[in-house]
Structure formats: structure tokens, C-alpha cells
Coordinates of N, CA, C and O in Angstrom, one line a residue:
X23 N 0.8 -1.2 0.0 CA 0.0 0.0 0.0 C 0.9 1.2 0.0 O 1.9 1.3 0.6
X24 N 0.4 2.3 -0.6 CA 1.1 3.6 -0.6 C 0.7 4.3 0.6 O -0.2 4.1 1.3
X25 N 1.6 5.3 0.9 CA 1.3 6.2 2.1 C 1.1 7.6 1.7 O 1.8 8.1 0.7
X26 N 0.2 8.3 2.3 CA 0.1 9.7 2.2 C 0.8 10.4 3.3 O 0.6 10.1 4.5
X27 N 1.6 11.4 3.0 CA 2.3 12.1 4.1 C 3.7 11.5 4.4 O 4.1 10.6 3.8
X28 N 4.3 12.1 5.5 CA 5.6 11.6 5.9 C 5.7 11.6 7.4 O 5.0 12.4 8.0
X29 N 6.5 10.8 7.9 CA 6.7 10.7 9.4 C 7.7 11.7 9.9 O 7.7 12.1 11.0
X30 N 8.7 12.0 9.1 CA 9.8 12.7 9.6 C 9.7 14.2 9.6 O 10.4 14.9 10.3
X31 N 8.7 14.8 8.9 CA 8.6 16.2 8.8 C 7.9 16.7 10.1 O 6.8 16.2 10.5
X32 N 8.5 17.7 10.8 CA 7.9 18.3 12.0 C 7.5 19.8 11.7 O 8.0 20.4 10.8
X33 N 6.6 20.3 12.6 CA 6.2 21.6 12.5 C 5.7 22.1 13.8 O 5.1 21.3 14.6
X34 N 5.8 23.4 14.1 CA 5.2 23.9 15.3 C 3.7 24.2 15.0 O 3.4 24.8 13.9
X35 N 2.9 23.9 15.9 CA 1.4 24.0 15.7 C 0.8 24.4 17.0 O 1.0 23.8 18.0
X36 N 0.0 25.5 17.0 CA -0.8 25.8 18.2 C -1.9 24.7 18.4 O -2.4 24.2 17.4
X37 N -2.1 24.4 19.6 CA -3.1 23.3 20.0 C -4.3 23.9 20.6 O -4.3 24.8 21.4
X38 N -5.4 23.2 20.3 CA -6.7 23.5 20.9 C -7.2 22.2 21.5 O -7.8 21.4 20.8
X39 N -6.9 21.9 22.8 CA -7.4 20.6 23.4 C -8.9 20.6 23.5 O -9.5 21.6 24.0
X40 N -9.5 19.5 23.2 CA -11.0 19.4 23.3 C -11.3 18.1 23.9 O -10.5 17.1 23.9
X41 N -12.6 18.0 24.3 CA -13.1 16.7 24.9 C -13.6 15.8 23.8 O -14.4 14.9 24.1
X42 N -13.2 16.0 22.6 CA -13.7 15.2 21.5 C -12.5 15.0 20.5 O -11.5 15.6 20.6
X43 N -12.7 14.0 19.6 CA -11.7 13.7 18.6 C -12.2 14.3 17.3 O -13.3 14.2 16.9
X44 N -11.2 14.9 16.6 CA -11.4 15.4 15.3 C -10.7 14.4 14.3 O -9.6 14.0 14.5
X45 N -11.4 14.1 13.2 CA -10.8 13.2 12.2 C -10.7 14.0 10.9 O -11.4 15.0 10.7
X46 N -9.8 13.6 10.0 CA -9.6 14.3 8.7 C -11.0 14.3 8.0 O -11.7 13.3 8.0
X47 N -11.3 15.5 7.4 CA -12.6 15.6 6.7 C -13.8 16.0 7.6 O -14.8 16.4 7.0
X48 N -13.6 15.9 8.9 CA -14.7 16.2 9.8 C -14.8 17.7 10.0 O -13.8 18.4 10.2
X49 N -16.1 18.3 9.9 CA -16.3 19.7 10.2 C -16.2 19.9 11.7 O -16.5 19.0 12.5
X50 N -15.7 21.1 12.1 CA -15.6 21.5 13.5 C -16.1 22.9 13.7 O -15.7 23.8 13.0
X51 N -17.0 23.0 14.7 CA -17.6 24.3 15.0 C -17.2 24.6 16.5 O -17.4 23.8 17.3
X52 N -16.6 25.8 16.7 CA -16.1 26.2 18.0 C -16.7 27.5 18.4 O -16.7 28.4 17.5
X53 N -17.1 27.7 19.6 CA -17.4 29.0 20.2 C -16.2 29.3 21.0 O -16.0 28.7 22.1
X54 N -15.4 30.3 20.6 CA -14.2 30.7 21.3 C -14.4 31.8 22.2 O -14.8 32.9 21.8
X55 N -14.2 31.5 23.5 CA -14.5 32.5 24.6 C -13.4 32.7 25.5 O -13.2 33.8 26.1
X56 N -12.5 31.7 25.8 CA -11.4 31.9 26.7 C -10.4 32.8 26.1 O -10.1 32.7 25.0
X57 N -9.8 33.7 27.0 CA -8.8 34.7 26.5 C -7.7 34.0 25.7 O -7.2 34.5 24.7
X58 N -7.1 32.9 26.2 CA -6.0 32.3 25.5 C -6.4 31.8 24.1 O -5.6 31.9 23.2
X59 N -7.6 31.3 24.0 CA -8.0 30.8 22.6 C -8.4 32.0 21.7 O -8.3 31.9 20.5
X60 N -8.9 33.0 22.3 CA -9.1 34.3 21.5 C -7.8 34.7 21.0 O -7.7 35.1 19.8
X61 N -6.7 34.7 21.8 CA -5.4 35.0 21.3 C -4.9 34.1 20.2 O -4.3 34.5 19.2
X62 N -5.2 32.8 20.4 CA -4.8 31.8 19.3 C -5.5 32.2 18.0 O -4.8 32.2 17.0
X63 N -6.8 32.5 18.0 CA -7.5 32.8 16.8 C -6.9 34.1 16.2 O -6.6 34.2 15.0
X64 N -6.6 35.1 17.1 CA -6.1 36.4 16.6 C -4.7 36.1 15.9 O -4.4 36.7 14.9
X65 N -3.9 35.3 16.6 CA -2.6 35.0 16.0 C -2.7 34.3 14.7 O -1.9 34.6 13.7
X66 N -3.6 33.3 14.6 CA -3.8 32.6 13.3 C -4.2 33.6 12.2 O -3.8 33.5 11.1
X67 N -5.1 34.5 12.5 CA -5.6 35.4 11.5 C -4.6 36.5 11.2 O -4.7 37.1 10.0
X68 N -3.7 36.8 12.1 CA -2.6 37.8 11.8 C -1.4 37.2 11.0 O -0.6 37.9 10.5
X69 N -1.4 35.8 10.9 CA -0.3 35.2 10.2 C -0.3 35.6 8.7 O -1.4 35.7 8.1
X70 N 0.9 35.8 8.2 CA 0.9 36.2 6.8 C 1.0 35.0 5.8 O 1.2 35.2 4.6
X71 N 0.8 33.8 6.3 CA 0.8 32.6 5.5 C -0.4 32.7 4.5 O -1.5 33.0 4.9
X72 N -0.1 32.5 3.2 CA -1.2 32.6 2.2 C -2.3 31.5 2.4 O -3.4 31.7 1.9
X73 N -1.9 30.4 3.0 CA -2.9 29.3 3.2 C -3.9 29.7 4.3 O -3.5 30.6 5.1
X74 N -5.0 29.1 4.4 CA -5.9 29.3 5.5 C -5.2 28.9 6.8 O -4.4 27.9 6.8
X75 N -5.5 29.6 7.9 CA -4.9 29.2 9.1 C -5.1 27.8 9.6 O -6.2 27.3 9.4
X76 N -4.1 27.2 10.3 CA -4.2 25.8 10.7 C -3.8 25.8 12.2 O -2.8 26.4 12.6
X77 N -4.5 24.9 12.9 CA -4.2 24.7 14.3 C -4.4 23.2 14.6 O -5.0 22.5 13.8
X78 N -3.9 22.7 15.7 CA -4.1 21.3 16.0 C -5.2 21.1 17.0 O -5.3 21.8 18.0
X79 N -6.0 20.0 16.9 CA -7.0 19.6 17.8 C -6.5 18.3 18.4 O -6.2 17.4 17.6
X80 N -6.4 18.2 19.7 CA -6.0 17.0 20.4 C -7.0 16.7 21.5 O -7.4 17.7 22.2
X81 N -7.4 15.5 21.6 CA -8.4 15.1 22.6 C -7.8 15.1 24.0 O -6.6 14.7 24.1
X82 N -8.5 15.5 25.0 CA -8.1 15.4 26.3 C -8.2 14.0 26.8 O -9.3 13.4 26.7
X83 N -7.2 13.5 27.4 CA -7.2 12.2 28.1 C -7.9 12.3 29.4 O -8.6 11.4 29.9
X84 N -7.6 13.4 30.1 CA -8.2 13.7 31.4 C -8.2 15.2 31.6 O -7.3 15.9 31.1
X85 N -9.2 15.7 32.2 CA -9.3 17.2 32.5 C -10.5 17.8 31.7 O -11.3 17.1 31.1
X86 N -10.5 19.1 31.6 CA -11.6 19.8 31.0 C -11.0 20.7 29.9 O -9.9 21.1 29.9
X87 N -12.0 21.2 29.1 CA -11.6 22.1 28.0 C -11.4 23.5 28.5 O -10.6 24.2 27.9
X88 N -12.0 23.9 29.6 CA -11.9 25.2 30.1 C -11.0 25.1 31.4 O -11.0 24.2 32.1
X89 N -10.1 26.2 31.5 CA -9.2 26.2 32.7 C -7.9 25.6 32.3 O -7.5 25.6 31.2
X90 N -7.3 25.0 33.3 CA -6.0 24.4 33.2 C -6.0 23.2 32.2 O -6.9 22.3 32.4
X91 N -5.1 23.1 31.3 CA -5.1 22.0 30.4 C -4.8 20.7 31.1 O -3.8 20.6 31.9
X92 N -5.6 19.7 30.8 CA -5.3 18.4 31.4 C -4.4 17.5 30.6 O -3.6 18.0 29.9
X93 N -4.4 16.2 30.8 CA -3.6 15.3 30.1 C -4.1 15.1 28.7 O -5.3 15.0 28.5
X94 N -3.2 15.1 27.7 CA -3.6 15.1 26.3 C -3.2 13.7 25.7 O -2.3 13.1 26.1
X95 N -4.0 13.3 24.7 CA -3.6 12.2 23.9 C -2.5 12.7 23.0 O -2.3 13.9 22.8
X96 N -1.7 11.8 22.6 CA -0.5 12.1 21.8 C -0.7 12.3 20.3 O 0.1 12.9 19.6
X97 N -1.9 11.8 19.8 CA -2.2 11.9 18.4 C -3.4 12.9 18.3 O -4.4 12.8 19.0
X98 N -3.3 13.8 17.3 CA -4.4 14.7 17.0 C -4.5 14.9 15.5 O -3.9 14.3 14.7
X99 N -5.4 15.9 15.2 CA -5.6 16.2 13.8 C -5.5 17.7 13.6 O -6.1 18.5 14.4
X100 N -4.9 18.2 12.5 CA -4.9 19.6 12.3 C -6.2 20.0 11.8 O -7.0 19.2 11.2
X101 N -6.6 21.3 12.0 CA -7.8 21.8 11.6 C -7.5 23.1 10.8 O -6.8 24.0 11.2
X102 N -8.1 23.2 9.6 CA -7.9 24.3 8.7 C -9.1 25.2 8.9 O -10.3 24.8 8.8
X103 N -8.9 26.5 9.3 CA -10.0 27.5 9.5 C -10.7 27.7 8.2 O -10.1 28.0 7.2
X104 N -12.0 27.6 8.2 CA -12.9 27.9 7.1 C -13.5 29.3 7.2 O -13.6 30.0 6.3
X105 N -13.9 29.6 8.5 CA -14.7 30.9 8.7 C -14.5 31.3 10.1 O -14.5 30.4 11.0
X106 N -14.5 32.6 10.4 CA -14.5 33.1 11.7 C -15.5 34.2 11.7 O -15.5 35.1 10.9
X107 N -16.5 34.1 12.7 CA -17.5 35.1 12.9 C -17.2 35.8 14.2 O -17.5 35.3 15.3
X108 N -16.6 37.0 14.2 CA -16.3 37.7 15.4 C -17.6 38.3 16.1 O -18.5 38.7 15.4
X109 N -17.6 38.3 17.4 CA -18.7 38.8 18.2 C -18.2 40.1 18.8 O -17.0 40.3 19.1
X110 N -19.2 41.0 19.2 CA -18.8 42.3 19.7 C -17.9 42.3 21.0 O -17.1 43.2 21.2
X111 N -18.1 41.3 21.8 CA -17.3 41.3 23.1 C -16.0 40.5 23.0 O -15.4 40.3 24.0
X112 N -15.5 40.2 21.8 CA -14.2 39.6 21.6 C -14.3 38.1 21.4 O -13.3 37.5 21.0
X113 N -15.4 37.5 21.7 CA -15.6 36.1 21.5 C -15.8 35.9 20.0 O -15.9 36.9 19.2
X114 N -15.7 34.6 19.5 CA -16.0 34.4 18.1 C -16.5 33.0 17.9 O -16.3 32.1 18.7
X115 N -17.2 32.8 16.8 CA -17.6 31.5 16.3 C -16.7 31.1 15.2 O -16.5 31.9 14.2
X116 N -16.1 29.9 15.2 CA -15.1 29.5 14.3 C -15.5 28.2 13.7 O -16.0 27.3 14.4
X117 N -15.4 28.1 12.4 CA -15.6 26.8 11.7 C -14.3 26.4 11.1 O -13.5 27.2 10.5
X118 N -14.0 25.1 11.1 CA -12.8 24.5 10.5 C -13.1 23.1 10.0 O -14.1 22.5 10.3
X119 N -12.1 22.6 9.3 CA -12.2 21.2 8.8 C -11.0 20.4 9.2 O -9.9 20.9 9.0
X120 N -11.1 19.2 9.7 CA -10.0 18.4 10.0 C -9.2 18.0 8.8 O -9.8 17.7 7.7
X121 N -7.9 18.0 8.9 CA -7.1 17.7 7.7 C -6.1 16.6 7.8 O -6.2 15.6 7.2
X122 N -5.0 16.8 8.7 CA -3.9 15.8 8.7 C -3.7 15.4 10.1 O -3.8 16.1 11.1
X123 N -3.4 14.1 10.3 CA -3.1 13.5 11.6 C -1.6 13.8 12.0 O -0.8 13.8 11.2
X124 N -1.4 14.0 13.3 CA -0.1 14.3 13.8 C 0.1 13.6 15.1 O -0.8 13.2 15.8
X125 N 1.4 13.4 15.5 CA 1.7 13.0 16.9 C 2.5 14.1 17.5 O 3.4 14.7 16.9
X126 N 2.2 14.4 18.8 CA 2.9 15.4 19.5 C 4.3 14.9 19.8 O 4.5 13.9 20.3
X127 N 5.3 15.7 19.3 CA 6.7 15.4 19.6 C 7.2 16.1 20.8 O 7.8 15.4 21.7
X128 N 6.9 17.4 20.9 CA 7.4 18.2 22.1 C 6.3 19.2 22.4 O 5.8 19.9 21.5
X129 N 5.9 19.4 23.7 CA 5.0 20.5 24.1 C 5.9 21.7 24.5 O 6.9 21.5 25.1
X130 N 5.4 22.9 24.2 CA 6.0 24.1 24.5 C 5.0 24.9 25.3 O 4.4 25.9 24.8
X131 N 4.8 24.6 26.6 CA 3.7 25.2 27.4 C 3.8 26.6 27.7 O 2.8 27.3 28.0
X132 N 5.0 27.2 27.7 CA 5.3 28.5 28.1 C 5.5 29.5 27.0 O 5.9 30.7 27.2
X133 N 5.4 29.0 25.7 CA 5.7 29.8 24.6 C 4.6 30.9 24.3 O 4.9 32.0 23.8
X134 N 3.4 30.5 24.5 CA 2.2 31.4 24.2 C 1.2 31.2 25.4 O 1.4 30.3 26.2
X135 N 0.2 32.1 25.5 CA -0.8 31.8 26.5 C -1.6 30.5 26.2 O -2.2 29.9 27.1
X136 N -1.6 30.1 25.0 CA -2.2 28.8 24.6 C -1.1 27.8 24.4 O 0.1 28.1 24.3
X137 N -1.5 26.5 24.3 CA -0.5 25.5 24.1 C 0.1 25.4 22.7 O -0.7 25.5 21.7
X138 N 1.4 25.2 22.6 CA 2.0 25.0 21.3 C 2.8 23.7 21.3 O 3.4 23.4 22.4
X139 N 2.9 23.0 20.2 CA 3.6 21.8 20.2 C 4.4 21.7 18.9 O 4.0 22.2 17.9
X140 N 5.5 21.0 19.0 CA 6.2 20.5 17.8 C 5.5 19.2 17.5 O 5.5 18.3 18.3
X141 N 5.0 19.0 16.3 CA 4.3 17.8 15.9 C 5.0 17.2 14.7 O 5.6 17.9 13.9
X142 N 4.9 15.9 14.6 CA 5.3 15.2 13.4 C 4.1 14.6 12.7 O 3.2 14.1 13.3
X143 N 4.0 14.8 11.4 CA 2.9 14.4 10.6 C 2.9 12.9 10.4 O 4.0 12.4 10.1
X144 N 1.8 12.3 10.6 CA 1.7 10.8 10.4 C 1.4 10.4 9.0 O 0.5 11.1 8.4
X145 N 2.0 9.4 8.5 CA 1.6 8.9 7.2 C 0.3 8.3 7.2 O -0.2 7.7 8.3
X146 N -0.4 8.3 6.1 CA -1.7 7.7 6.0 C -1.7 6.6 4.9 O -1.2 6.9 3.8
X147 N -2.1 5.4 5.2 CA -2.1 4.4 4.2 C -3.2 4.7 3.2 O -4.4 4.9 3.6
X148 N -2.8 4.7 2.0 CA -3.8 5.0 0.9 C -4.0 3.7 0.1 O -3.2 2.9 0.0
X149 N -5.3 3.6 -0.3 CA -5.6 2.4 -1.0 C -7.1 2.2 -1.2 O -7.9 2.9 -0.6
X150 N -7.4 1.3 -2.1 CA -8.9 1.1 -2.4 C -9.3 -0.2 -1.8 O -8.5 -1.1 -1.6
X151 N -10.5 -0.3 -1.4 CA -11.1 -1.5 -0.9 C -11.8 -2.3 -2.0 O -12.3 -1.7 -3.0
X152 N -11.8 -3.6 -1.8 CA -12.6 -4.4 -2.8 C -14.1 -4.2 -2.6 O -14.5 -3.7 -1.6
X153 N -14.8 -4.6 -3.7 CA -16.3 -4.4 -3.6 C -16.8 -5.2 -2.4 O -17.8 -4.8 -1.8
X154 N -16.2 -6.4 -2.2 CA -16.7 -7.2 -1.0 C -16.5 -6.5 0.3 O -17.3 -6.6 1.2
X155 N -15.3 -5.9 0.4 CA -15.0 -5.1 1.7 C -16.0 -4.0 1.9 O -16.4 -3.7 3.0
X156 N -16.3 -3.3 0.8 CA -17.2 -2.1 0.9 C -18.6 -2.7 1.3 O -19.3 -2.1 2.1
X157 N -19.0 -3.8 0.7 CA -20.3 -4.4 1.0 C -20.4 -4.8 2.5 O -21.3 -4.6 3.2
X158 N -19.3 -5.5 3.0 CA -19.2 -5.9 4.4 C -19.3 -4.7 5.3 O -19.9 -4.8 6.4
X159 N -18.6 -3.6 4.9 CA -18.6 -2.4 5.8 C -20.0 -1.8 5.8 O -20.4 -1.4 6.9
X160 N -20.7 -1.8 4.7 CA -22.0 -1.3 4.7 C -22.9 -2.1 5.7 O -23.7 -1.5 6.4
X161 N -22.8 -3.4 5.6 CA -23.6 -4.3 6.4 C -23.3 -4.1 7.9 O -24.2 -4.0 8.8
X162 N -22.0 -3.9 8.2 CA -21.6 -3.7 9.6 C -22.1 -2.3 10.1 O -22.6 -2.2 11.3
X163 N -22.1 -1.3 9.3 CA -22.6 0.0 9.7 C -24.1 -0.1 9.9 O -24.7 0.4 10.9
X164 N -24.8 -0.8 9.1 CA -26.3 -1.0 9.2 C -26.6 -1.8 10.5 O -27.5 -1.4 11.3
X165 N -25.8 -2.8 10.9 CA -26.0 -3.5 12.1 C -25.7 -2.6 13.3 O -26.4 -2.7 14.3
X166 N -24.7 -1.8 13.2 CA -24.4 -0.9 14.3 C -25.5 0.1 14.5 O -25.9 0.3 15.7
X167 N -26.1 0.6 13.5 CA -27.2 1.6 13.6 C -28.4 0.9 14.2 O -29.1 1.5 15.0
X168 N -28.7 -0.3 13.8 CA -29.8 -1.1 14.3 C -29.6 -1.3 15.8 O -30.5 -1.2 16.6
X169 N -28.4 -1.7 16.2 CA -28.1 -2.0 17.7 C -28.3 -0.7 18.5 O -28.9 -0.7 19.6
X170 N -27.9 0.4 17.9 CA -28.1 1.7 18.6 C -29.6 2.0 18.8 O -30.0 2.5 19.8
X171 N -30.3 1.8 17.7 CA -31.8 2.1 17.7 C -32.4 1.2 18.8 O -33.3 1.7 19.5
X172 N -32.0 -0.1 18.9 CA -32.6 -0.9 19.9 C -32.3 -0.5 21.3 O -33.0 -0.8 22.3
X173 N -31.2 0.2 21.5 CA -30.8 0.8 22.8 C -31.5 2.2 23.0 O -31.3 2.8 24.1
X174 N -32.2 2.6 22.0 CA -32.9 3.9 22.2 C -32.0 5.1 21.8 O -32.4 6.3 22.0
X175 N -30.9 4.8 21.2 CA -30.0 5.9 20.7 C -30.4 6.3 19.3 O -30.3 5.5 18.4
X176 N -30.9 7.5 19.2 CA -31.3 8.0 17.8 C -30.3 9.0 17.4 O -29.9 9.9 18.2
X177 N -29.8 8.9 16.2 CA -28.9 9.9 15.6 C -29.2 10.1 14.2 O -29.7 9.2 13.5
X178 N -28.8 11.3 13.7 CA -28.9 11.6 12.3 C -27.7 11.1 11.6 O -26.6 11.6 11.9
X179 N -27.9 10.1 10.8 CA -26.7 9.5 10.1 C -26.0 10.5 9.2 O -26.7 11.1 8.4
X180 N -24.7 10.7 9.4 CA -24.0 11.6 8.5 C -23.9 11.0 7.1 O -24.2 9.8 6.9
X181 N -23.6 11.8 6.2 CA -23.4 11.4 4.8 C -22.3 10.4 4.8 O -21.1 10.8 4.9
X182 N -22.5 9.1 4.6 CA -21.5 8.1 4.5 C -21.3 7.8 3.1 O -22.2 7.3 2.4
X183 N -20.2 8.1 2.6 CA -19.8 7.7 1.2 C -19.3 6.3 1.1 O -18.2 6.1 0.7
X184 N -20.1 5.4 1.6 CA -19.6 4.0 1.7 C -19.5 3.4 0.3 O -18.9 2.3 0.1
X185 N -20.0 4.0 -0.7 CA -19.8 3.5 -2.1 C -18.4 3.7 -2.5 O -17.9 3.0 -3.4
X186 N -17.8 4.7 -2.0 CA -16.4 5.1 -2.3 C -15.5 4.0 -1.7 O -15.6 3.7 -0.5
X187 N -14.6 3.5 -2.5 CA -13.8 2.4 -2.0 C -12.4 2.9 -1.4 O -11.5 2.1 -1.2
X188 N -12.3 4.2 -1.1 CA -11.1 4.7 -0.5 C -11.1 4.3 1.0 O -11.9 4.8 1.7
X189 N -10.2 3.4 1.3 CA -10.2 2.9 2.6 C -10.0 3.9 3.7 O -10.6 3.9 4.8
X190 N -9.1 4.9 3.5 CA -8.8 5.9 4.5 C -10.0 6.8 4.7 O -10.4 7.0 5.8
X191 N -10.6 7.3 3.6 CA -11.8 8.2 3.7 C -12.9 7.4 4.5 O -13.6 8.0 5.3
X192 N -13.1 6.2 4.1 CA -14.2 5.4 4.7 C -13.9 5.2 6.2 O -14.8 5.3 7.0
X193 N -12.7 5.0 6.6 CA -12.4 4.7 8.0 C -12.7 5.9 8.8 O -13.2 5.8 9.9
X194 N -12.4 7.1 8.3 CA -12.6 8.4 9.0 C -14.1 8.6 9.1 O -14.6 9.1 10.1
X195 N -14.9 8.3 8.1 CA -16.3 8.5 8.1 C -17.0 7.6 9.2 O -17.8 8.0 9.9
X196 N -16.5 6.4 9.3 CA -17.0 5.4 10.2 C -16.6 5.8 11.6 O -17.4 5.7 12.6
X197 N -15.5 6.4 11.8 CA -15.0 6.8 13.1 C -15.9 7.9 13.7 O -16.0 8.1 14.9
X198 N -16.6 8.7 12.8 CA -17.4 9.7 13.3 C -18.8 9.3 13.7 O -19.6 10.0 14.3
X199 N -19.1 8.0 13.5 CA -20.4 7.5 13.9 C -20.5 7.4 15.5 O -19.5 7.1 16.1
X200 N -21.7 7.5 16.1 CA -21.8 7.3 17.5 C -21.5 5.9 17.9 O -21.7 5.0 17.1
X201 N -20.9 5.7 19.0 CA -20.6 4.3 19.5 C -21.5 3.9 20.6 O -22.2 4.6 21.2

């Protein structure tokens, strides 16, 4: 199988720890109100990089999103800013899309008011699934949804492109399903 990305390339990335996991391709909506994350957004928007601003989202292993940063998982996903809607009191609503997975190499907790890390980009296995694998995956997702319904869990099924045989894209779509 071929790989997308590289393991050896590192980059400094501002982090936004959350109580949720972001996967590549997943939309993210944030209401930014804490002063340190307001500063993070301001710094992202002031950057002269011609690409849309990017920050890292890493799930909290322990602790809360507000206040002192808790323990973090080592793997996260970069988020590319799509839109920022500023509010009169300095807060903002931000939308982004998950892009690339990374592993935290080094944390730099005192560099900014928000957390910054040196991250290494993780390679992604690229490849196509066979028709039988796509069919089996569809059946498994249907069984999962039925089991959730029997437990009384109702959810609006996201757009699953299960007809697409891209193994990586499909894996991230399935990861976003309720468990």
C-alpha cells in the first residue's frame, strides 16, 4: 500500500485541546470565549501565510476544555480554518475542517498563552477497498445503527460515502459514527 504524508517532517502548531476527537474531513464548530484561545485565533488570523490558518486539535485524556489543560492524547488532527465570525465582546464562532493527523513530539507550554507543540505528521495508508469489503462495511454500519436504535440511541446518520472504496476516507467517516 502507498502512504500519504511523511513521518519525519515536523512543524510547530498551536493546539486547541478538546473533549472530542477530530478526524480528517470532519467539520468542527467552536465557540471561542477563553482569552488564551481568543489570542490563538487572533494570532492565526494575523499570520501572513497565504494558506488558510491551521491549528491542532488534540483530545483530552483527562481534564476539562476550560481552565488548566489536562492530560492530552499524543495523536491529534490539524484543523484548517474555514470561517470566523467575530462577536462584539471579543468572542467568536469559528468553523474549521479536520485535515492531517499528527503525533505530539514536544510540548512548549510557556511559549504562548495557549499550548504550542512541535508535531510530526503521520503517514496515512492510501488504497482502495474491494467491492466485497465495501459491502461488508455497509452491512456492519447497518447492524451498528440497528443496535443503537434498539438501545434507544437515535442519531442523524451523517453522509456516509460507503460506495467510495477509498479505505482511508471510509475509515474516518465510520469513526465519526456514535458508538
